Amino acid sequence: MKRVLLVKGDLLLRVIVEKSAELAELRAASIVADLVRRNPQATLGLATGRTPTNVYRELVRMHCDSDLDFSQITTFNLDEYVGLGPKHPQSFRYFMQEHLFDHINIDAAKTFVPDGRALDFESHCRQYEQRIVDAGGIDLQFLGIGVDGHIAFNEPGSSLGSRTRLKTLSSETIGQNAKYFNGEPMPRLALTMGVGTILESQICLLLATGSHKASAIRSMIEGPVTAQITASALQLHREVIVIVDEKAGGWLERRDYYSEVEECTQLLESGQLRALGIGN
Ligand code: PGA
């Protein structure tokens, strides 16, 4: 039988444009679930915010309906607001409990979120990095993107080699997130994994939905690599999957090409090689 060598080059930065936010969310959830099934001991990097909420809902559904098993999974969250404890409803620890951890069979001792009330930030951040190393590194890092192009809380101007550290939030980020605080003053500082930390993950999966993300998505994928759009550093990563809905992907100039790549990738993955002129 003829063997075909599949070249994965085009998968390095795979851009998937789905018709709706719901389809984009389901696609992202299925990629996370596939990894959990293939590697039940995987280490996941997790994100918070509006974007991942329905992805977590779908993972909870898969856990309840089809026994998706998280019992040996380890997780590291990207960031946490400084000053907020785990019981504060706007803390990211609270978010993770509410949207995912309380509804699946994950071992609480294996879920890590930076501690927003740590007093010695520096040593806490160093320990967080070390814990990631001790866990064998992150297999899949799930990410959103800010309207200012940030990943995690790596605001414009962050070093592209940065590690977990204290970061001042940008006015755009405060403008976007203040609404969740219902008039209460929003923290101005956060602890966040660095861009360098994120780049060390095996796979990065970035999800963006809604037209307010269109500019950031275009800059990230089609603009130059720059510390002003920290998500653009993902262009240097070995395996990135970006999933967007039509609104968030609406400003992409090479959108048709990304769809062609996606079509060919699916033909390759499903073994329909003749359709691509291989083995005819
Ligand atoms: P959002 O945040 O999902 O709430 O838009 C994304 C981010 O800031 O990374």
PDB file of C-alpha atoms and ligand atoms in Angstrom:
ATOM      1  CA  MET A   1       0.000   0.000   0.000  1.00  0.00           C
ATOM      2  CA  LYS A   2       1.271   3.445  -0.903  1.00  0.00           C
ATOM      3  CA  ARG A   3       2.189   5.574   2.112  1.00  0.00           C
ATOM      4  CA  VAL A   4       1.562   9.277   2.038  1.00  0.00           C
ATOM      5  CA  LEU A   5       3.565  11.667   4.147  1.00  0.00           C
ATOM      6  CA  LEU A   6       1.266  14.364   5.463  1.00  0.00           C
ATOM      7  CA  VAL A   7       3.044  17.654   5.862  1.00  0.00           C
ATOM      8  CA  LYS A   8       1.578  19.558   8.801  1.00  0.00           C
ATOM      9  CA  GLY A   9       3.176  22.891   7.921  1.00  0.00           C
ATOM     10  CA  ASP A  10      -0.115  24.652   7.308  1.00  0.00           C
ATOM     11  CA  LEU A  11      -1.362  23.613  10.736  1.00  0.00           C
ATOM     12  CA  LEU A  12       1.081  25.859  12.500  1.00  0.00           C
ATOM     13  CA  LEU A  13      -1.414  28.690  12.489  1.00  0.00           C
ATOM     14  CA  ARG A  14      -4.770  27.212  11.651  1.00  0.00           C
ATOM     15  CA  VAL A  15      -7.596  29.712  11.308  1.00  0.00           C
ATOM     16  CA  ILE A  16     -11.104  28.286  11.450  1.00  0.00           C
ATOM     17  CA  VAL A  17     -13.985  30.623  10.667  1.00  0.00           C
ATOM     18  CA  GLU A  18     -17.323  29.226  11.847  1.00  0.00           C
ATOM     19  CA  LYS A  19     -20.677  30.653  10.786  1.00  0.00           C
ATOM     20  CA  SER A  20     -21.854  31.488  14.275  1.00  0.00           C
ATOM     21  CA  ALA A  21     -20.543  31.984  17.790  1.00  0.00           C
ATOM     22  CA  GLU A  22     -22.302  28.814  18.856  1.00  0.00           C
ATOM     23  CA  LEU A  23     -20.531  26.708  16.207  1.00  0.00           C
ATOM     24  CA  ALA A  24     -17.206  28.301  17.125  1.00  0.00           C
ATOM     25  CA  GLU A  25     -17.770  27.468  20.790  1.00  0.00           C
ATOM     26  CA  LEU A  26     -18.755  23.875  20.016  1.00  0.00           C
ATOM     27  CA  ARG A  27     -15.668  23.450  17.832  1.00  0.00           C
ATOM     28  CA  ALA A  28     -13.421  24.742  20.606  1.00  0.00           C
ATOM     29  CA  ALA A  29     -15.097  22.448  23.154  1.00  0.00           C
ATOM     30  CA  SER A  30     -14.647  19.441  20.872  1.00  0.00           C
ATOM     31  CA  ILE A  31     -10.904  20.146  20.518  1.00  0.00           C
ATOM     32  CA  VAL A  32     -10.503  20.318  24.309  1.00  0.00           C
ATOM     33  CA  ALA A  33     -12.625  17.177  24.773  1.00  0.00           C
ATOM     34  CA  ASP A  34     -10.606  15.262  22.148  1.00  0.00           C
ATOM     35  CA  LEU A  35      -7.412  16.049  24.019  1.00  0.00           C
ATOM     36  CA  VAL A  36      -8.944  14.964  27.345  1.00  0.00           C
ATOM     37  CA  ARG A  37     -10.016  11.654  25.744  1.00  0.00           C
ATOM     38  CA  ARG A  38      -6.641  11.075  24.061  1.00  0.00           C
ATOM     39  CA  ASN A  39      -4.634  12.062  27.106  1.00  0.00           C
ATOM     40  CA  PRO A  40      -6.652  11.660  30.329  1.00  0.00           C
ATOM     41  CA  GLN A  41      -3.688  13.021  32.295  1.00  0.00           C
ATOM     42  CA  ALA A  42      -3.339  16.160  30.219  1.00  0.00           C
ATOM     43  CA  THR A  43      -2.520  19.563  31.643  1.00  0.00           C
ATOM     44  CA  LEU A  44      -4.860  22.264  30.389  1.00  0.00           C
ATOM     45  CA  GLY A  45      -4.348  26.004  30.506  1.00  0.00           C
ATOM     46  CA  LEU A  46      -7.709  27.701  31.028  1.00  0.00           C
ATOM     47  CA  ALA A  47      -9.166  31.137  30.376  1.00  0.00           C
ATOM     48  CA  THR A  48     -12.035  33.117  31.884  1.00  0.00           C
ATOM     49  CA  GLY A  49     -14.375  35.807  30.560  1.00  0.00           C
ATOM     50  CA  ARG A  50     -17.420  35.935  28.321  1.00  0.00           C
ATOM     51  CA  THR A  51     -15.830  33.970  25.481  1.00  0.00           C
ATOM     52  CA  PRO A  52     -15.169  30.595  27.160  1.00  0.00           C
ATOM     53  CA  THR A  53     -18.420  30.423  29.124  1.00  0.00           C
ATOM     54  CA  ASN A  54     -20.333  28.316  26.602  1.00  0.00           C
ATOM     55  CA  VAL A  55     -17.296  26.168  25.927  1.00  0.00           C
ATOM     56  CA  TYR A  56     -17.278  25.192  29.588  1.00  0.00           C
ATOM     57  CA  ARG A  57     -21.018  24.603  29.467  1.00  0.00           C
ATOM     58  CA  GLU A  58     -20.467  22.165  26.599  1.00  0.00           C
ATOM     59  CA  LEU A  59     -17.641  20.388  28.432  1.00  0.00           C
ATOM     60  CA  VAL A  60     -19.911  20.020  31.468  1.00  0.00           C
ATOM     61  CA  ARG A  61     -22.605  18.593  29.181  1.00  0.00           C
ATOM     62  CA  MET A  62     -20.104  16.110  27.715  1.00  0.00           C
ATOM     63  CA  HIS A  63     -19.046  15.117  31.204  1.00  0.00           C
ATOM     64  CA  CYS A  64     -22.669  14.512  32.258  1.00  0.00           C
ATOM     65  CA  ASP A  65     -23.917  12.902  29.022  1.00  0.00           C
ATOM     66  CA  SER A  66     -20.904  11.020  27.782  1.00  0.00           C
ATOM     67  CA  ASP A  67     -18.657  10.555  30.808  1.00  0.00           C
ATOM     68  CA  LEU A  68     -15.934  12.904  29.662  1.00  0.00           C
ATOM     69  CA  ASP A  69     -13.477  12.161  32.453  1.00  0.00           C
ATOM     70  CA  PHE A  70     -11.501  14.940  34.121  1.00  0.00           C
ATOM     71  CA  SER A  71     -10.389  12.921  37.156  1.00  0.00           C
ATOM     72  CA  GLN A  72      -6.696  12.965  36.211  1.00  0.00           C
ATOM     73  CA  ILE A  73      -6.615  16.337  34.459  1.00  0.00           C
ATOM     74  CA  THR A  74      -4.535  19.223  35.835  1.00  0.00           C
ATOM     75  CA  THR A  75      -5.439  22.841  35.036  1.00  0.00           C
ATOM     76  CA  PHE A  76      -3.679  26.180  35.257  1.00  0.00           C
ATOM     77  CA  ASN A  77      -5.615  29.392  34.789  1.00  0.00           C
ATOM     78  CA  LEU A  78      -4.101  32.296  32.946  1.00  0.00           C
ATOM     79  CA  ASP A  79      -4.701  35.078  35.425  1.00  0.00           C
ATOM     80  CA  GLU A  80      -6.432  36.525  38.472  1.00  0.00           C
ATOM     81  CA  TYR A  81      -7.343  40.009  39.704  1.00  0.00           C
ATOM     82  CA  VAL A  82      -5.142  41.304  42.491  1.00  0.00           C
ATOM     83  CA  GLY A  83      -7.053  41.821  45.714  1.00  0.00           C
ATOM     84  CA  LEU A  84      -9.884  39.352  45.022  1.00  0.00           C
ATOM     85  CA  GLY A  85     -10.189  36.148  46.990  1.00  0.00           C
ATOM     86  CA  PRO A  86     -11.785  32.924  45.718  1.00  0.00           C
ATOM     87  CA  LYS A  87     -15.192  33.814  47.194  1.00  0.00           C
ATOM     88  CA  HIS A  88     -15.435  37.140  45.376  1.00  0.00           C
ATOM     89  CA  PRO A  89     -17.970  36.633  42.546  1.00  0.00           C
ATOM     90  CA  GLN A  90     -15.739  38.501  40.071  1.00  0.00           C
ATOM     91  CA  SER A  91     -12.620  36.525  40.889  1.00  0.00           C
ATOM     92  CA  PHE A  92     -11.485  34.110  38.228  1.00  0.00           C
ATOM     93  CA  ARG A  93     -11.299  31.284  40.778  1.00  0.00           C
ATOM     94  CA  TYR A  94     -14.990  31.839  41.497  1.00  0.00           C
ATOM     95  CA  PHE A  95     -15.728  31.916  37.750  1.00  0.00           C
ATOM     96  CA  MET A  96     -13.963  28.594  37.205  1.00  0.00           C
ATOM     97  CA  GLN A  97     -15.788  26.933  40.083  1.00  0.00           C
ATOM     98  CA  GLU A  98     -19.127  28.262  38.890  1.00  0.00           C
ATOM     99  CA  HIS A  99     -18.705  27.472  35.199  1.00  0.00           C
ATOM    100  CA  LEU A 100     -16.636  24.295  35.213  1.00  0.00           C
ATOM    101  CA  PHE A 101     -14.947  22.813  38.242  1.00  0.00           C
ATOM    102  CA  ASP A 102     -18.049  22.413  40.436  1.00  0.00           C
ATOM    103  CA  HIS A 103     -19.784  20.421  37.689  1.00  0.00           C
ATOM    104  CA  ILE A 104     -17.106  17.933  36.593  1.00  0.00           C
ATOM    105  CA  ASN A 105     -15.099  15.217  38.323  1.00  0.00           C
ATOM    106  CA  ILE A 106     -11.857  17.170  38.525  1.00  0.00           C
ATOM    107  CA  ASP A 107      -9.569  16.832  41.544  1.00  0.00           C
ATOM    108  CA  ALA A 108      -9.692  20.270  43.232  1.00  0.00           C
ATOM    109  CA  ALA A 109      -6.047  19.902  44.261  1.00  0.00           C
ATOM    110  CA  LYS A 110      -5.088  19.821  40.593  1.00  0.00           C
ATOM    111  CA  THR A 111      -6.796  23.088  39.655  1.00  0.00           C
ATOM    112  CA  PHE A 112      -4.484  26.076  39.872  1.00  0.00           C
ATOM    113  CA  VAL A 113      -5.439  29.747  39.617  1.00  0.00           C
ATOM    114  CA  PRO A 114      -3.008  32.502  40.632  1.00  0.00           C
ATOM    115  CA  ASP A 115      -3.845  33.763  44.123  1.00  0.00           C
ATOM    116  CA  GLY A 116      -4.996  37.377  43.864  1.00  0.00           C
ATOM    117  CA  ARG A 117      -4.458  37.812  47.583  1.00  0.00           C
ATOM    118  CA  ALA A 118      -0.866  36.573  47.673  1.00  0.00           C
ATOM    119  CA  LEU A 119       1.215  39.153  49.483  1.00  0.00           C
ATOM    120  CA  ASP A 120       4.567  38.207  48.037  1.00  0.00           C
ATOM    121  CA  PHE A 121       3.636  38.446  44.359  1.00  0.00           C
ATOM    122  CA  GLU A 122       7.083  37.678  43.081  1.00  0.00           C
ATOM    123  CA  SER A 123       7.549  34.426  44.900  1.00  0.00           C
ATOM    124  CA  HIS A 124       3.932  33.405  44.230  1.00  0.00           C
ATOM    125  CA  CYS A 125       4.442  33.965  40.494  1.00  0.00           C
ATOM    126  CA  ARG A 126       7.729  32.057  40.538  1.00  0.00           C
ATOM    127  CA  GLN A 127       6.003  29.164  42.291  1.00  0.00           C
ATOM    128  CA  TYR A 128       3.186  29.220  39.739  1.00  0.00           C
ATOM    129  CA  GLU A 129       5.706  28.895  36.916  1.00  0.00           C
ATOM    130  CA  GLN A 130       7.457  26.070  38.758  1.00  0.00           C
ATOM    131  CA  ARG A 131       4.177  24.241  39.277  1.00  0.00           C
ATOM    132  CA  ILE A 132       3.563  24.344  35.525  1.00  0.00           C
ATOM    133  CA  VAL A 133       7.026  22.881  34.939  1.00  0.00           C
ATOM    134  CA  ASP A 134       6.447  20.222  37.628  1.00  0.00           C
ATOM    135  CA  ALA A 135       3.193  19.258  35.914  1.00  0.00           C
ATOM    136  CA  GLY A 136       5.164  18.600  32.739  1.00  0.00           C
ATOM    137  CA  GLY A 137       4.126  21.832  30.988  1.00  0.00           C
ATOM    138  CA  ILE A 138       0.803  22.770  29.463  1.00  0.00           C
ATOM    139  CA  ASP A 139      -0.494  20.460  26.734  1.00  0.00           C
ATOM    140  CA  LEU A 140      -3.222  22.777  25.519  1.00  0.00           C
ATOM    141  CA  GLN A 141      -3.625  26.429  26.404  1.00  0.00           C
ATOM    142  CA  PHE A 142      -7.120  27.793  25.838  1.00  0.00           C
ATOM    143  CA  LEU A 143      -7.148  31.557  25.210  1.00  0.00           C
ATOM    144  CA  GLY A 144      -9.424  34.475  24.513  1.00  0.00           C
ATOM    145  CA  ILE A 145      -8.238  37.787  23.128  1.00  0.00           C
ATOM    146  CA  GLY A 146      -8.855  41.292  24.452  1.00  0.00           C
ATOM    147  CA  VAL A 147     -10.075  44.166  22.297  1.00  0.00           C
ATOM    148  CA  ASP A 148      -6.569  45.603  22.820  1.00  0.00           C
ATOM    149  CA  GLY A 149      -5.043  42.393  21.436  1.00  0.00           C
ATOM    150  CA  HIS A 150      -3.961  40.987  24.789  1.00  0.00           C
ATOM    151  CA  ILE A 151      -3.679  37.318  25.672  1.00  0.00           C
ATOM    152  CA  ALA A 152      -4.215  36.600  29.350  1.00  0.00           C
ATOM    153  CA  PHE A 153      -3.586  40.030  30.911  1.00  0.00           C
ATOM    154  CA  ASN A 154      -0.500  40.731  28.810  1.00  0.00           C
ATOM    155  CA  GLU A 155      -1.457  44.265  27.959  1.00  0.00           C
ATOM    156  CA  PRO A 156       0.055  46.247  25.053  1.00  0.00           C
ATOM    157  CA  GLY A 157       3.749  46.761  25.644  1.00  0.00           C
ATOM    158  CA  SER A 158       4.255  43.529  27.616  1.00  0.00           C
ATOM    159  CA  SER A 159       7.501  41.748  26.894  1.00  0.00           C
ATOM    160  CA  LEU A 160       6.979  38.880  24.490  1.00  0.00           C
ATOM    161  CA  GLY A 161       9.303  36.857  26.705  1.00  0.00           C
ATOM    162  CA  SER A 162       7.406  37.653  29.912  1.00  0.00           C
ATOM    163  CA  ARG A 163       6.656  35.110  32.632  1.00  0.00           C
ATOM    164  CA  THR A 164       3.929  35.005  35.285  1.00  0.00           C
ATOM    165  CA  ARG A 165       3.972  38.357  37.052  1.00  0.00           C
ATOM    166  CA  LEU A 166       2.076  41.401  38.295  1.00  0.00           C
ATOM    167  CA  LYS A 167       0.566  43.514  35.522  1.00  0.00           C
ATOM    168  CA  THR A 168      -1.273  46.844  35.402  1.00  0.00           C
ATOM    169  CA  LEU A 169      -4.549  46.583  33.449  1.00  0.00           C
ATOM    170  CA  SER A 170      -5.032  48.844  30.428  1.00  0.00           C
ATOM    171  CA  SER A 171      -7.864  51.353  30.235  1.00  0.00           C
ATOM    172  CA  GLU A 172      -9.415  49.285  27.385  1.00  0.00           C
ATOM    173  CA  THR A 173      -9.461  46.192  29.587  1.00  0.00           C
ATOM    174  CA  ILE A 174     -10.904  48.131  32.516  1.00  0.00           C
ATOM    175  CA  GLY A 175     -13.499  49.608  30.135  1.00  0.00           C
ATOM    176  CA  GLN A 176     -14.481  46.133  28.911  1.00  0.00           C
ATOM    177  CA  ASN A 177     -14.608  44.408  32.298  1.00  0.00           C
ATOM    178  CA  ALA A 178     -15.862  47.145  34.649  1.00  0.00           C
ATOM    179  CA  LYS A 179     -19.468  46.262  33.780  1.00  0.00           C
ATOM    180  CA  TYR A 180     -19.132  42.954  35.631  1.00  0.00           C
ATOM    181  CA  PHE A 181     -18.325  44.808  38.873  1.00  0.00           C
ATOM    182  CA  ASN A 182     -21.700  46.567  39.078  1.00  0.00           C
ATOM    183  CA  GLY A 183     -20.347  49.934  40.165  1.00  0.00           C
ATOM    184  CA  GLU A 184     -17.832  48.437  42.590  1.00  0.00           C
ATOM    185  CA  PRO A 185     -14.286  49.694  41.796  1.00  0.00           C
ATOM    186  CA  MET A 186     -12.485  47.276  39.535  1.00  0.00           C
ATOM    187  CA  PRO A 187      -8.998  46.029  40.385  1.00  0.00           C
ATOM    188  CA  ARG A 188      -6.249  47.842  38.463  1.00  0.00           C
ATOM    189  CA  LEU A 189      -3.736  45.046  38.821  1.00  0.00           C
ATOM    190  CA  ALA A 190      -3.674  41.372  37.939  1.00  0.00           C
ATOM    191  CA  LEU A 191      -1.377  38.392  38.189  1.00  0.00           C
ATOM    192  CA  THR A 192      -0.975  36.871  34.763  1.00  0.00           C
ATOM    193  CA  MET A 193       0.950  34.188  32.966  1.00  0.00           C
ATOM    194  CA  GLY A 194       3.444  35.837  30.641  1.00  0.00           C
ATOM    195  CA  VAL A 195       3.557  35.687  26.876  1.00  0.00           C
ATOM    196  CA  GLY A 196       6.689  33.543  27.205  1.00  0.00           C
ATOM    197  CA  THR A 197       4.818  31.151  29.521  1.00  0.00           C
ATOM    198  CA  ILE A 198       1.972  30.829  27.027  1.00  0.00           C
ATOM    199  CA  LEU A 199       4.345  30.267  24.093  1.00  0.00           C
ATOM    200  CA  GLU A 200       5.747  27.211  25.862  1.00  0.00           C
ATOM    201  CA  SER A 201       2.397  25.372  25.737  1.00  0.00           C
ATOM    202  CA  GLN A 202       2.269  22.498  23.252  1.00  0.00           C
ATOM    203  CA  ILE A 203      -0.884  23.747  21.540  1.00  0.00           C
ATOM    204  CA  CYS A 204      -2.612  27.117  21.812  1.00  0.00           C
ATOM    205  CA  LEU A 205      -6.334  27.273  21.100  1.00  0.00           C
ATOM    206  CA  LEU A 206      -7.670  30.816  20.785  1.00  0.00           C
ATOM    207  CA  LEU A 207     -11.391  31.522  20.512  1.00  0.00           C
ATOM    208  CA  ALA A 208     -12.905  34.895  19.605  1.00  0.00           C
ATOM    209  CA  THR A 209     -16.518  35.770  18.872  1.00  0.00           C
ATOM    210  CA  GLY A 210     -18.281  39.027  18.091  1.00  0.00           C
ATOM    211  CA  SER A 211     -17.506  42.023  15.883  1.00  0.00           C
ATOM    212  CA  HIS A 212     -15.775  43.881  18.744  1.00  0.00           C
ATOM    213  CA  LYS A 213     -12.925  41.356  18.387  1.00  0.00           C
ATOM    214  CA  ALA A 214     -12.513  41.739  14.597  1.00  0.00           C
ATOM    215  CA  SER A 215      -9.750  44.349  14.742  1.00  0.00           C
ATOM    216  CA  ALA A 216      -7.720  42.465  17.361  1.00  0.00           C
ATOM    217  CA  ILE A 217      -8.055  39.218  15.397  1.00  0.00           C
ATOM    218  CA  ARG A 218      -6.857  40.812  12.184  1.00  0.00           C
ATOM    219  CA  SER A 219      -3.873  42.410  13.933  1.00  0.00           C
ATOM    220  CA  MET A 220      -3.025  39.170  15.656  1.00  0.00           C
ATOM    221  CA  ILE A 221      -3.077  37.018  12.530  1.00  0.00           C
ATOM    222  CA  GLU A 222      -2.211  39.387   9.704  1.00  0.00           C
ATOM    223  CA  GLY A 223      -0.302  42.176  11.401  1.00  0.00           C
ATOM    224  CA  PRO A 224       3.338  42.240  12.444  1.00  0.00           C
ATOM    225  CA  VAL A 225       4.524  40.459  15.575  1.00  0.00           C
ATOM    226  CA  THR A 226       4.552  43.247  18.112  1.00  0.00           C
ATOM    227  CA  ALA A 227       4.420  43.736  21.851  1.00  0.00           C
ATOM    228  CA  GLN A 228       1.609  46.246  21.161  1.00  0.00           C
ATOM    229  CA  ILE A 229      -0.652  43.281  20.254  1.00  0.00           C
ATOM    230  CA  THR A 230       0.625  40.538  22.500  1.00  0.00           C
ATOM    231  CA  ALA A 231      -1.577  37.904  20.812  1.00  0.00           C
ATOM    232  CA  SER A 232       0.533  38.432  17.663  1.00  0.00           C
ATOM    233  CA  ALA A 233       3.355  36.551  19.435  1.00  0.00           C
ATOM    234  CA  LEU A 234       1.323  33.411  18.703  1.00  0.00           C
ATOM    235  CA  GLN A 235       2.540  33.733  15.092  1.00  0.00           C
ATOM    236  CA  LEU A 236       5.820  32.393  16.483  1.00  0.00           C
ATOM    237  CA  HIS A 237       4.213  29.382  18.159  1.00  0.00           C
ATOM    238  CA  ARG A 238       4.512  25.893  16.693  1.00  0.00           C
ATOM    239  CA  GLU A 239       0.826  24.941  16.811  1.00  0.00           C
ATOM    240  CA  VAL A 240      -1.959  27.464  17.145  1.00  0.00           C
ATOM    241  CA  ILE A 241      -5.616  26.939  16.347  1.00  0.00           C
ATOM    242  CA  VAL A 242      -7.670  30.125  16.096  1.00  0.00           C
ATOM    243  CA  ILE A 243     -11.435  29.674  16.005  1.00  0.00           C
ATOM    244  CA  VAL A 244     -13.574  32.693  15.220  1.00  0.00           C
ATOM    245  CA  ASP A 245     -17.155  33.309  14.247  1.00  0.00           C
ATOM    246  CA  GLU A 246     -17.880  35.300  11.091  1.00  0.00           C
ATOM    247  CA  LYS A 247     -18.102  38.521  13.066  1.00  0.00           C
ATOM    248  CA  ALA A 248     -14.731  38.204  14.775  1.00  0.00           C
ATOM    249  CA  GLY A 249     -13.187  36.998  11.502  1.00  0.00           C
ATOM    250  CA  GLY A 250     -14.893  39.742   9.501  1.00  0.00           C
ATOM    251  CA  TRP A 251     -11.775  41.894   8.993  1.00  0.00           C
ATOM    252  CA  LEU A 252      -9.434  39.088   7.913  1.00  0.00           C
ATOM    253  CA  GLU A 253      -8.073  39.884   4.458  1.00  0.00           C
ATOM    254  CA  ARG A 254      -6.982  36.325   3.655  1.00  0.00           C
ATOM    255  CA  ARG A 255     -10.121  34.701   4.935  1.00  0.00           C
ATOM    256  CA  ASP A 256     -10.788  32.793   1.700  1.00  0.00           C
ATOM    257  CA  TYR A 257      -7.333  31.265   1.856  1.00  0.00           C
ATOM    258  CA  TYR A 258      -7.869  30.142   5.466  1.00  0.00           C
ATOM    259  CA  SER A 259     -11.064  28.390   4.349  1.00  0.00           C
ATOM    260  CA  GLU A 260      -9.173  26.670   1.525  1.00  0.00           C
ATOM    261  CA  VAL A 261      -6.498  25.487   3.963  1.00  0.00           C
ATOM    262  CA  GLU A 262      -9.235  24.232   6.262  1.00  0.00           C
ATOM    263  CA  GLU A 263     -10.917  22.337   3.413  1.00  0.00           C
ATOM    264  CA  CYS A 264      -7.643  20.658   2.414  1.00  0.00           C
ATOM    265  CA  THR A 265      -6.840  19.859   6.038  1.00  0.00           C
ATOM    266  CA  GLN A 266     -10.189  18.155   6.471  1.00  0.00           C
ATOM    267  CA  LEU A 267      -9.699  16.123   3.287  1.00  0.00           C
ATOM    268  CA  LEU A 268      -6.250  15.055   4.502  1.00  0.00           C
ATOM    269  CA  GLU A 269      -7.510  14.208   7.974  1.00  0.00           C
ATOM    270  CA  SER A 270     -10.416  12.172   6.662  1.00  0.00           C
ATOM    271  CA  GLY A 271      -8.151  10.304   4.218  1.00  0.00           C
ATOM    272  CA  GLN A 272      -9.828  11.666   1.083  1.00  0.00           C
ATOM    273  CA  LEU A 273      -6.484  11.911  -0.617  1.00  0.00           C
ATOM    274  CA  ARG A 274      -7.681  11.436  -4.201  1.00  0.00           C
ATOM    275  CA  ALA A 275      -9.710  14.625  -3.918  1.00  0.00           C
ATOM    276  CA  LEU A 276      -6.369  16.364  -3.458  1.00  0.00           C
ATOM    277  CA  GLY A 277      -4.697  14.618  -6.399  1.00  0.00           C
ATOM    278  CA  ILE A 278      -2.672  12.307  -4.125  1.00  0.00           C
ATOM    279  CA  GLY A 279      -2.369   8.723  -5.403  1.00  0.00           C
ATOM    280  CA  ASN A 280      -4.433   9.268  -8.568  1.00  0.00           C
TER     281      ASN A 280
HETATM  282  P1  PGA B   1     -13.817  38.190  27.025  1.00  0.00           P
HETATM  283  O1  PGA B   1     -12.294  38.435  27.422  1.00  0.00           O
HETATM  284  O2  PGA B   1     -13.919  36.738  26.690  1.00  0.00           O
HETATM  285  O3  PGA B   1     -14.586  38.539  28.239  1.00  0.00           O
HETATM  286  O4  PGA B   1     -14.079  39.068  25.851  1.00  0.00           O
HETATM  287  C1  PGA B   1     -11.294  37.915  26.620  1.00  0.00           C
HETATM  288  C2  PGA B   1      -9.951  38.377  27.106  1.00  0.00           C
HETATM  289  O5  PGA B   1      -9.860  39.500  27.633  1.00  0.00           O
HETATM  290  O6  PGA B   1      -8.978  37.635  26.948  1.00  0.00           O
END
